[in-house]
């Protein structure tokens, strides 16, 4: 989701990353985003400002091959910033050197043997959490030890490594009498009661029975900088930590009952604890209380070893596997070392069953205080009785639960069932379930059943009409109705139950063989008919529609619904009085206006795509998908702009010109030579003829006089038909020229084999008023291949496409030979290009003499065989492109005000300074063209169309008083649509309000309704009742507020009752705790783990033990560790070498130098 739950923001960055790949994707197909934990911090990625990170997380599996990676938050990246597993180098360029070193260190620590940090997590040798609220020594002061290794006799030695930064360390031993209280906050550790003995060099103390006795050794410490200085004496402001690594040796003589300690190999001169303080028969084991990082050294290779005078007496602690046992787990890494936010994107479905490896739960779900815990129950989903139920008493020895809405969960001793009563009446229940075997005194989580009426109930008439519409025979329909009908107390009379006892609509349809509709389709059709009947009760017109959210709406919820009411110029929207959303983040919007093909008609401006160019025109009529378009032509002022140059403006060799061919058509050419003569009167040489190279390669007719040349026209000519290269000078006697276009243009190729064309087509005809397609099928003689393929008498014959086919160009050269007096090219062996060029010249000449061309079609072409003809059903091969302009012609005596009620000139907003339509009185020329209330008057073009009224139509006058247009008649008004697409007309959110939930008339006959809710699930369902909107055509009468609200309530209630509920009822604990989390994992087959260093370490230890087992012995692990160390050393050496080389080169640009270092590294 985007910032502030803005879905559009997400679509924006996704299009930047993935183009259009996800434009039409379903929700489950969209990209899923997660954080890349590159340093394996057991806390996940928590040191970033991103919603949700830092809480529990899931680790995915089997998704890596369809995962992409970005070096930062994906909303700030582009496609070039994305990598995959096999193409990741450019992503690494964004990592710092310290991050690269940290990643390598973490990766190589994965295979480190026991001597480098492996924790032996087997049997009695397991280190345990004795006291403390978590297993994480970096966040809590905890006590750990080896109770499984307790000893009563012998001389044993071990060491404790205290790393820089650890606080309040108490190193020593515990007896078996020390109470284990794991996962409970405790301020008592080793030496704080009679069962522990410890030393604390931070405070120079020996701890036993909670007394801090003097000790002559001090460990180097310093104040913690990030602790505030202010505070009471002795408070947190005085907190200190060990400022360098310390090795504490512990020599335990159980025979003499003495304890001696050393610091960094320096032994105390006397025992710290003697026989008088350690009772006989006491069993002791190594232990440590600390906050910070530390480790036990269990031998046999100690850092310093036992006291020198008793070295042979003390040995490795019995039962331990030896090596270093870390209290913390440094090889896991730390995401605070990240310099940026690394993100990944999973493409495709992420299944809870298949793609989740384990859930890592935050310790807060285990460490809740008593005052923070909830014993309520939650019924999730959208059931009528869904919600949170708190304990409200007891009934028959079991808890009694009640929701804020009055529903209750209670025990029914007579039936031996748990029940849910939506109304609060214990005799009227909505769901029931037998008690669970493991927790009979609490409501069960699963196994709940609901009455048949909850699955869906509808009236008989609507259901029978839906069966008939679906093609179910009357006898079969009668049987289904009898099987599913029941007398219903709520509605009165017989109703249809979708599930009725041992049968259901699905089961009844299985008995029928000739029904193609599914149960869902039939039931949905019945609901639509029921809804229509509700609207009929208040005389709502048939074309009206209802748009609604769910009731109540939930989070997340979103939809987009298009509404179309053909034939209306605007739509009216009425909101039910209860309409509301939970907050401003839940928004209901309506988009309307813009260009609408459905309502465009006479007066609409369009562009036709023909001959590689666009021709503009104005719609004359539009009937049944057929557009008759009047083509724009050059005005006198435009024709005057193109004048021949003065005679003295001679052309030179190399100039590009247009030259008149012998046929009278103008073609492009280049001046290849100039023939000059002496003008004796002026005593100078002047050109008298020009030799040309035709651009199409035509080999003859190359010499032209000065009067047959002109400069090429600049630009496209404004989309006029005269500027098309093929039809530019087609003679047209009529003042107006047209084109006929279709919403579904078609082209058919008809092959005539042994048959002549004339055996089917009696004649072709010519209509010069349609210059784009002047030739059409006149009369059919009899049936034939053209009619079999769908060609009709009003179709056009595409003579150019037909003649230009390479396979039949030779035949058409003979048919058109001599047209326009064009000479044949010299020689008999013409190339394909020369034949095509000559045929094009002949066709152009034919369009100059269309009647002559028609004679040849009705003569030679009709007698041809083995020819393929091209036919079209319109003047262009694409449907017309609607332009944001329209022309409304008001005749003499027809006032503009008869159609338009009011014009306005907004002072602010996107239409400020424009003349806009505020409302219409009745249909007229503007609305016929497709103009609606979101169009504006194009003042400049309106003046151009009305030269006699130009003085009255000045811009300053119209902006001052736009309603002066209303009194005008005999005028042409040009309108313009400022928005090509639909624009926002309404946006509503928040509580019910007659002002906030009021929408002005929507322009046009189509609109898009959108709803988006990404946050807010208010417990009071009335605050999120949702939206119910009735959309009416312009001519319909609005409903009264009373009728509207009553209709909306009946609609919502009966629809909800008819749709019913699917799925099963769950009754969950209304909080997440360990039991519920473990149940979730068991349900989906996930591994479960608390978010602690120790939990992650155990998992890593198991992975390493698997590696050792597969490797065969510890030697393999040692060799792997040595290789890892060599790898790190080689990387450092390579980096030093690269740095030295760059320093030697001394590049001028330091940025280039750094980039070179990175590349070499």
mmCIF file of N, CA and C in Angstrom, residues 1033-1119:
data_model
loop_
_atom_site.group_PDB
_atom_site.id
_atom_site.type_symbol
_atom_site.label_atom_id
_atom_site.label_comp_id
_atom_site.label_asym_id
_atom_site.label_seq_id
_atom_site.Cartn_x
_atom_site.Cartn_y
_atom_site.Cartn_z
ATOM 1 N N UNK A 1033 -32.069 8.481 -14.011
ATOM 2 C CA UNK A 1033 -31.915 9.288 -15.232
ATOM 3 C C UNK A 1033 -32.458 10.698 -15.003
ATOM 4 N N UNK A 1034 -32.118 11.612 -15.923
ATOM 5 C CA UNK A 1034 -32.487 13.012 -15.754
ATOM 6 C C UNK A 1034 -33.996 13.201 -15.652
ATOM 7 N N UNK A 1035 -34.766 12.428 -16.420
ATOM 8 C CA UNK A 1035 -36.210 12.637 -16.466
ATOM 9 C C UNK A 1035 -36.938 12.055 -15.261
ATOM 10 N N UNK A 1036 -36.279 11.239 -14.449
ATOM 11 C CA UNK A 1036 -36.951 10.596 -13.320
ATOM 12 C C UNK A 1036 -37.180 11.572 -12.184
ATOM 13 N N UNK A 1037 -38.224 11.300 -11.413
ATOM 14 C CA UNK A 1037 -38.542 12.126 -10.243
ATOM 15 C C UNK A 1037 -37.782 11.599 -9.028
ATOM 16 N N UNK A 1038 -37.163 12.508 -8.289
ATOM 17 C CA UNK A 1038 -36.439 12.098 -7.080
ATOM 18 C C UNK A 1038 -37.408 11.558 -6.041
ATOM 19 N N UNK A 1039 -36.948 10.586 -5.250
ATOM 20 C CA UNK A 1039 -37.751 10.057 -4.158
ATOM 21 C C UNK A 1039 -37.699 11.011 -2.970
ATOM 22 N N UNK A 1040 -38.744 11.002 -2.188
ATOM 23 C CA UNK A 1040 -38.718 11.759 -0.945
ATOM 24 C C UNK A 1040 -37.706 11.117 -0.003
ATOM 25 N N UNK A 1041 -37.250 11.868 0.982
ATOM 26 C CA UNK A 1041 -36.267 11.347 1.929
ATOM 27 C C UNK A 1041 -36.824 10.131 2.647
ATOM 28 N N UNK A 1042 -38.121 10.179 3.024
ATOM 29 C CA UNK A 1042 -38.720 9.057 3.739
ATOM 30 C C UNK A 1042 -38.759 7.808 2.867
ATOM 31 N N UNK A 1043 -39.222 7.973 1.613
ATOM 32 C CA UNK A 1043 -39.284 6.811 0.710
ATOM 33 C C UNK A 1043 -37.896 6.277 0.399
ATOM 34 N N UNK A 1044 -36.932 7.185 0.215
ATOM 35 C CA UNK A 1044 -35.570 6.754 -0.105
ATOM 36 C C UNK A 1044 -34.985 5.934 1.041
ATOM 37 N N UNK A 1045 -35.103 6.425 2.285
ATOM 38 C CA UNK A 1045 -34.515 5.721 3.421
ATOM 39 C C UNK A 1045 -35.213 4.389 3.673
ATOM 40 N N UNK A 1046 -36.543 4.365 3.539
ATOM 41 C CA UNK A 1046 -37.263 3.113 3.742
ATOM 42 C C UNK A 1046 -36.874 2.091 2.680
ATOM 43 N N UNK A 1047 -36.732 2.551 1.428
ATOM 44 C CA UNK A 1047 -36.331 1.644 0.348
ATOM 45 C C UNK A 1047 -34.914 1.127 0.574
ATOM 46 N N UNK A 1048 -34.019 2.010 0.973
ATOM 47 C CA UNK A 1048 -32.641 1.587 1.225
ATOM 48 C C UNK A 1048 -32.574 0.565 2.346
ATOM 49 N N UNK A 1049 -33.339 0.775 3.417
ATOM 50 C CA UNK A 1049 -33.291 -0.158 4.540
ATOM 51 C C UNK A 1049 -33.858 -1.520 4.146
ATOM 52 N N UNK A 1050 -34.988 -1.517 3.391
ATOM 53 C CA UNK A 1050 -35.534 -2.801 2.925
ATOM 54 C C UNK A 1050 -34.534 -3.500 2.022
ATOM 55 N N UNK A 1051 -33.920 -2.745 1.127
ATOM 56 C CA UNK A 1051 -32.921 -3.302 0.202
ATOM 57 C C UNK A 1051 -31.781 -3.960 0.987
ATOM 58 N N UNK A 1052 -31.218 -3.229 1.940
ATOM 59 C CA UNK A 1052 -30.066 -3.738 2.694
ATOM 60 C C UNK A 1052 -30.457 -4.955 3.522
ATOM 61 N N UNK A 1053 -31.582 -4.870 4.244
ATOM 62 C CA UNK A 1053 -31.978 -5.973 5.126
ATOM 63 C C UNK A 1053 -32.295 -7.238 4.343
ATOM 64 N N UNK A 1054 -33.098 -7.100 3.299
ATOM 65 C CA UNK A 1054 -33.513 -8.287 2.545
ATOM 66 C C UNK A 1054 -32.369 -8.855 1.722
ATOM 67 N N UNK A 1055 -31.490 -7.964 1.218
ATOM 68 C CA UNK A 1055 -30.331 -8.466 0.468
ATOM 69 C C UNK A 1055 -29.384 -9.228 1.381
ATOM 70 N N UNK A 1056 -29.123 -8.680 2.564
ATOM 71 C CA UNK A 1056 -28.240 -9.364 3.516
ATOM 72 C C UNK A 1056 -28.837 -10.717 3.912
ATOM 73 N N UNK A 1057 -30.146 -10.738 4.148
ATOM 74 C CA UNK A 1057 -30.808 -12.001 4.509
ATOM 75 C C UNK A 1057 -30.769 -12.993 3.351
ATOM 76 N N UNK A 1058 -30.915 -12.487 2.114
ATOM 77 C CA UNK A 1058 -30.908 -13.381 0.954
ATOM 78 C C UNK A 1058 -29.512 -13.926 0.672
ATOM 79 N N UNK A 1059 -28.506 -13.079 0.762
ATOM 80 C CA UNK A 1059 -27.145 -13.543 0.480
ATOM 81 C C UNK A 1059 -26.685 -14.556 1.505
ATOM 82 N N UNK A 1060 -27.110 -14.372 2.745
ATOM 83 C CA UNK A 1060 -26.722 -15.325 3.773
ATOM 84 C C UNK A 1060 -25.225 -15.308 4.032
ATOM 85 N N UNK A 1061 -24.757 -16.302 4.717
ATOM 86 C CA UNK A 1061 -23.354 -16.404 5.098
ATOM 87 C C UNK A 1061 -22.791 -17.737 4.628
ATOM 88 N N UNK A 1062 -21.536 -17.697 4.195
ATOM 89 C CA UNK A 1062 -20.823 -18.906 3.811
ATOM 90 C C UNK A 1062 -19.672 -19.133 4.780
ATOM 91 N N UNK A 1063 -19.137 -20.327 4.760
ATOM 92 C CA UNK A 1063 -18.007 -20.630 5.617
ATOM 93 C C UNK A 1063 -18.453 -21.086 6.989
ATOM 94 N N UNK A 1064 -17.505 -21.122 7.927
ATOM 95 C CA UNK A 1064 -17.747 -21.631 9.271
ATOM 96 C C UNK A 1064 -17.498 -20.543 10.297
ATOM 97 N N UNK A 1065 -18.194 -20.683 11.425
ATOM 98 C CA UNK A 1065 -18.022 -19.751 12.531
ATOM 99 C C UNK A 1065 -16.793 -20.158 13.340
ATOM 100 N N UNK A 1066 -15.942 -19.180 13.669
ATOM 101 C CA UNK A 1066 -14.802 -19.388 14.566
ATOM 102 C C UNK A 1066 -14.993 -18.524 15.802
ATOM 103 N N UNK A 1067 -14.610 -19.045 16.938
ATOM 104 C CA UNK A 1067 -14.605 -18.262 18.170
ATOM 105 C C UNK A 1067 -13.176 -18.280 18.696
ATOM 106 N N UNK A 1068 -12.485 -17.139 18.550
ATOM 107 C CA UNK A 1068 -11.065 -17.057 18.895
ATOM 108 C C UNK A 1068 -10.875 -16.298 20.202
ATOM 109 N N UNK A 1069 -9.709 -16.450 20.798
ATOM 110 C CA UNK A 1069 -9.303 -15.555 21.865
ATOM 111 C C UNK A 1069 -9.129 -14.164 21.283
ATOM 112 N N UNK A 1070 -9.597 -13.142 22.012
ATOM 113 C CA UNK A 1070 -9.525 -11.779 21.490
ATOM 114 C C UNK A 1070 -8.175 -11.131 21.796
ATOM 115 N N UNK A 1071 -7.101 -11.900 21.689
ATOM 116 C CA UNK A 1071 -5.747 -11.382 21.795
ATOM 117 C C UNK A 1071 -4.818 -12.479 21.293
ATOM 118 N N UNK A 1072 -3.618 -12.079 20.979
ATOM 119 C CA UNK A 1072 -2.618 -13.061 20.567
ATOM 120 C C UNK A 1072 -1.749 -13.405 21.781
ATOM 121 N N UNK A 1073 -1.728 -14.696 22.135
ATOM 122 C CA UNK A 1073 -0.842 -15.177 23.179
ATOM 123 C C UNK A 1073 -0.155 -16.433 22.658
ATOM 124 N N UNK A 1074 0.649 -17.057 23.489
ATOM 125 C CA UNK A 1074 1.439 -18.197 23.031
ATOM 126 C C UNK A 1074 0.547 -19.327 22.536
ATOM 127 N N UNK A 1075 -0.537 -19.616 23.276
ATOM 128 C CA UNK A 1075 -1.404 -20.717 22.871
ATOM 129 C C UNK A 1075 -2.024 -20.467 21.507
ATOM 130 N N UNK A 1076 -2.487 -19.233 21.271
ATOM 131 C CA UNK A 1076 -3.127 -18.934 19.997
ATOM 132 C C UNK A 1076 -2.111 -18.911 18.862
ATOM 133 N N UNK A 1077 -0.917 -18.383 19.129
ATOM 134 C CA UNK A 1077 0.122 -18.360 18.104
ATOM 135 C C UNK A 1077 0.530 -19.777 17.712
ATOM 136 N N UNK A 1078 0.699 -20.632 18.705
ATOM 137 C CA UNK A 1078 1.078 -22.020 18.391
ATOM 138 C C UNK A 1078 -0.052 -22.740 17.653
ATOM 139 N N UNK A 1079 -1.303 -22.411 17.997
ATOM 140 C CA UNK A 1079 -2.429 -23.016 17.280
ATOM 141 C C UNK A 1079 -2.448 -22.566 15.818
ATOM 142 N N UNK A 1080 -2.131 -21.288 15.585
ATOM 143 C CA UNK A 1080 -2.057 -20.787 14.211
ATOM 144 C C UNK A 1080 -0.989 -21.535 13.421
ATOM 145 N N UNK A 1081 0.170 -21.731 14.036
ATOM 146 C CA UNK A 1081 1.256 -22.439 13.347
ATOM 147 C C UNK A 1081 0.877 -23.888 13.079
ATOM 148 N N UNK A 1082 0.233 -24.528 14.052
ATOM 149 C CA UNK A 1082 -0.185 -25.916 13.857
ATOM 150 C C UNK A 1082 -1.214 -26.020 12.732
ATOM 151 N N UNK A 1083 -2.071 -25.007 12.630
ATOM 152 C CA UNK A 1083 -3.112 -25.019 11.596
ATOM 153 C C UNK A 1083 -2.517 -24.979 10.203
ATOM 154 N N UNK A 1084 -1.450 -24.191 10.029
ATOM 155 C CA UNK A 1084 -0.865 -24.019 8.694
ATOM 156 C C UNK A 1084 0.404 -24.846 8.487
ATOM 157 N N UNK A 1085 0.837 -25.558 9.528
ATOM 158 C CA UNK A 1085 2.054 -26.356 9.380
ATOM 159 C C UNK A 1085 3.327 -25.554 9.415
ATOM 160 N N UNK A 1086 3.361 -24.442 10.184
ATOM 161 C CA UNK A 1086 4.553 -23.611 10.272
ATOM 162 C C UNK A 1086 5.405 -24.027 11.462
ATOM 163 N N UNK A 1087 6.663 -23.692 11.386
ATOM 164 C CA UNK A 1087 7.506 -23.755 12.568
ATOM 165 C C UNK A 1087 7.204 -22.534 13.435
ATOM 166 N N UNK A 1088 7.464 -22.660 14.741
ATOM 167 C CA UNK A 1088 7.207 -21.552 15.655
ATOM 168 C C UNK A 1088 8.470 -21.233 16.427
ATOM 169 N N UNK A 1089 8.703 -19.935 16.638
ATOM 170 C CA UNK A 1089 9.919 -19.516 17.322
ATOM 171 C C UNK A 1089 9.690 -18.129 17.930
ATOM 172 N N UNK A 1090 10.194 -17.947 19.154
ATOM 173 C CA UNK A 1090 10.134 -16.623 19.765
ATOM 174 C C UNK A 1090 11.260 -15.751 19.205
ATOM 175 N N UNK A 1091 11.028 -14.464 19.151
ATOM 176 C CA UNK A 1091 12.004 -13.527 18.617
ATOM 177 C C UNK A 1091 13.081 -13.255 19.673
ATOM 178 N N UNK A 1092 13.993 -14.213 19.838
ATOM 179 C CA UNK A 1092 15.100 -14.082 20.787
ATOM 180 C C UNK A 1092 16.368 -14.593 20.147
ATOM 181 N N UNK A 1093 17.496 -14.121 20.641
ATOM 182 C CA UNK A 1093 18.770 -14.609 20.131
ATOM 183 C C UNK A 1093 18.905 -16.102 20.384
ATOM 184 N N UNK A 1094 18.497 -16.549 21.590
ATOM 185 C CA UNK A 1094 18.695 -17.952 21.921
ATOM 186 C C UNK A 1094 17.861 -18.852 21.015
ATOM 187 N N UNK A 1095 16.612 -18.414 20.721
ATOM 188 C CA UNK A 1095 15.782 -19.223 19.842
ATOM 189 C C UNK A 1095 16.395 -19.348 18.462
ATOM 190 N N UNK A 1096 16.931 -18.238 17.944
ATOM 191 C CA UNK A 1096 17.582 -18.283 16.632
ATOM 192 C C UNK A 1096 18.858 -19.099 16.698
ATOM 193 N N UNK A 1097 19.575 -19.000 17.834
ATOM 194 C CA UNK A 1097 20.817 -19.754 17.975
ATOM 195 C C UNK A 1097 20.547 -21.252 17.964
ATOM 196 N N UNK A 1098 19.475 -21.652 18.636
ATOM 197 C CA UNK A 1098 19.164 -23.084 18.659
ATOM 198 C C UNK A 1098 18.924 -23.591 17.241
ATOM 199 N N UNK A 1099 18.186 -22.789 16.468
ATOM 200 C CA UNK A 1099 17.922 -23.203 15.090
ATOM 201 C C UNK A 1099 19.221 -23.281 14.302
ATOM 202 N N UNK A 1100 20.109 -22.270 14.456
ATOM 203 C CA UNK A 1100 21.378 -22.281 13.749
ATOM 204 C C UNK A 1100 22.243 -23.458 14.205
ATOM 205 N N UNK A 1101 22.215 -23.740 15.532
ATOM 206 C CA UNK A 1101 23.013 -24.851 16.038
ATOM 207 C C UNK A 1101 22.567 -26.153 15.405
ATOM 208 N N UNK A 1102 21.259 -26.319 15.260
ATOM 209 C CA UNK A 1102 20.761 -27.538 14.621
ATOM 210 C C UNK A 1102 21.209 -27.615 13.171
ATOM 211 N N UNK A 1103 21.213 -26.461 12.486
ATOM 212 C CA UNK A 1103 21.685 -26.449 11.100
ATOM 213 C C UNK A 1103 23.162 -26.822 11.028
ATOM 214 N N UNK A 1104 23.956 -26.293 11.976
ATOM 215 C CA UNK A 1104 25.385 -26.605 11.956
ATOM 216 C C UNK A 1104 25.647 -28.071 12.309
ATOM 217 N N UNK A 1105 24.826 -28.599 13.241
ATOM 218 C CA UNK A 1105 25.006 -30.008 13.570
ATOM 219 C C UNK A 1105 24.672 -30.886 12.371
ATOM 220 N N UNK A 1106 23.654 -30.471 11.611
ATOM 221 C CA UNK A 1106 23.350 -31.196 10.370
ATOM 222 C C UNK A 1106 24.517 -31.116 9.411
ATOM 223 N N UNK A 1107 25.153 -29.950 9.349
ATOM 224 C CA UNK A 1107 26.333 -29.807 8.491
ATOM 225 C C UNK A 1107 27.451 -30.731 8.957
ATOM 226 N N UNK A 1108 27.665 -30.776 10.292
ATOM 227 C CA UNK A 1108 28.738 -31.638 10.820
ATOM 228 C C UNK A 1108 28.436 -33.096 10.528
ATOM 229 N N UNK A 1109 27.184 -33.471 10.671
ATOM 230 C CA UNK A 1109 26.828 -34.862 10.400
ATOM 231 C C UNK A 1109 27.073 -35.192 8.940
ATOM 232 N N UNK A 1110 26.662 -34.267 8.067
ATOM 233 C CA UNK A 1110 26.871 -34.515 6.636
ATOM 234 C C UNK A 1110 28.355 -34.467 6.274
ATOM 235 N N UNK A 1111 29.113 -33.598 6.968
ATOM 236 C CA UNK A 1111 30.547 -33.484 6.667
ATOM 237 C C UNK A 1111 31.322 -34.687 7.192
ATOM 238 N N UNK A 1112 30.825 -35.321 8.251
ATOM 239 C CA UNK A 1112 31.463 -36.549 8.728
ATOM 240 C C UNK A 1112 32.204 -36.389 10.020
ATOM 241 N N UNK A 1113 32.876 -35.275 10.303
ATOM 242 C CA UNK A 1113 33.596 -35.119 11.570
ATOM 243 C C UNK A 1113 33.876 -33.634 11.804
ATOM 244 N N UNK A 1114 34.429 -33.358 12.999
ATOM 245 C CA UNK A 1114 34.744 -31.973 13.339
ATOM 246 C C UNK A 1114 35.873 -31.423 12.486
ATOM 247 N N UNK A 1115 36.691 -32.343 11.961
ATOM 248 C CA UNK A 1115 37.787 -31.886 11.109
ATOM 249 C C UNK A 1115 37.272 -31.160 9.886
ATOM 250 N N UNK A 1116 36.151 -31.674 9.327
ATOM 251 C CA UNK A 1116 35.576 -31.010 8.166
ATOM 252 C C UNK A 1116 35.099 -29.609 8.543
ATOM 253 N N UNK A 1117 34.509 -29.484 9.738
ATOM 254 C CA UNK A 1117 34.060 -28.169 10.186
ATOM 255 C C UNK A 1117 35.238 -27.231 10.378
ATOM 256 N N UNK A 1118 36.321 -27.776 10.983
ATOM 257 C CA UNK A 1118 37.510 -26.943 11.194
ATOM 258 C C UNK A 1118 38.068 -26.459 9.862
ATOM 259 N N UNK A 1119 38.126 -27.386 8.892
ATOM 260 C CA UNK A 1119 38.630 -26.982 7.567
ATOM 261 C C UNK A 1119 37.718 -25.939 6.930
#
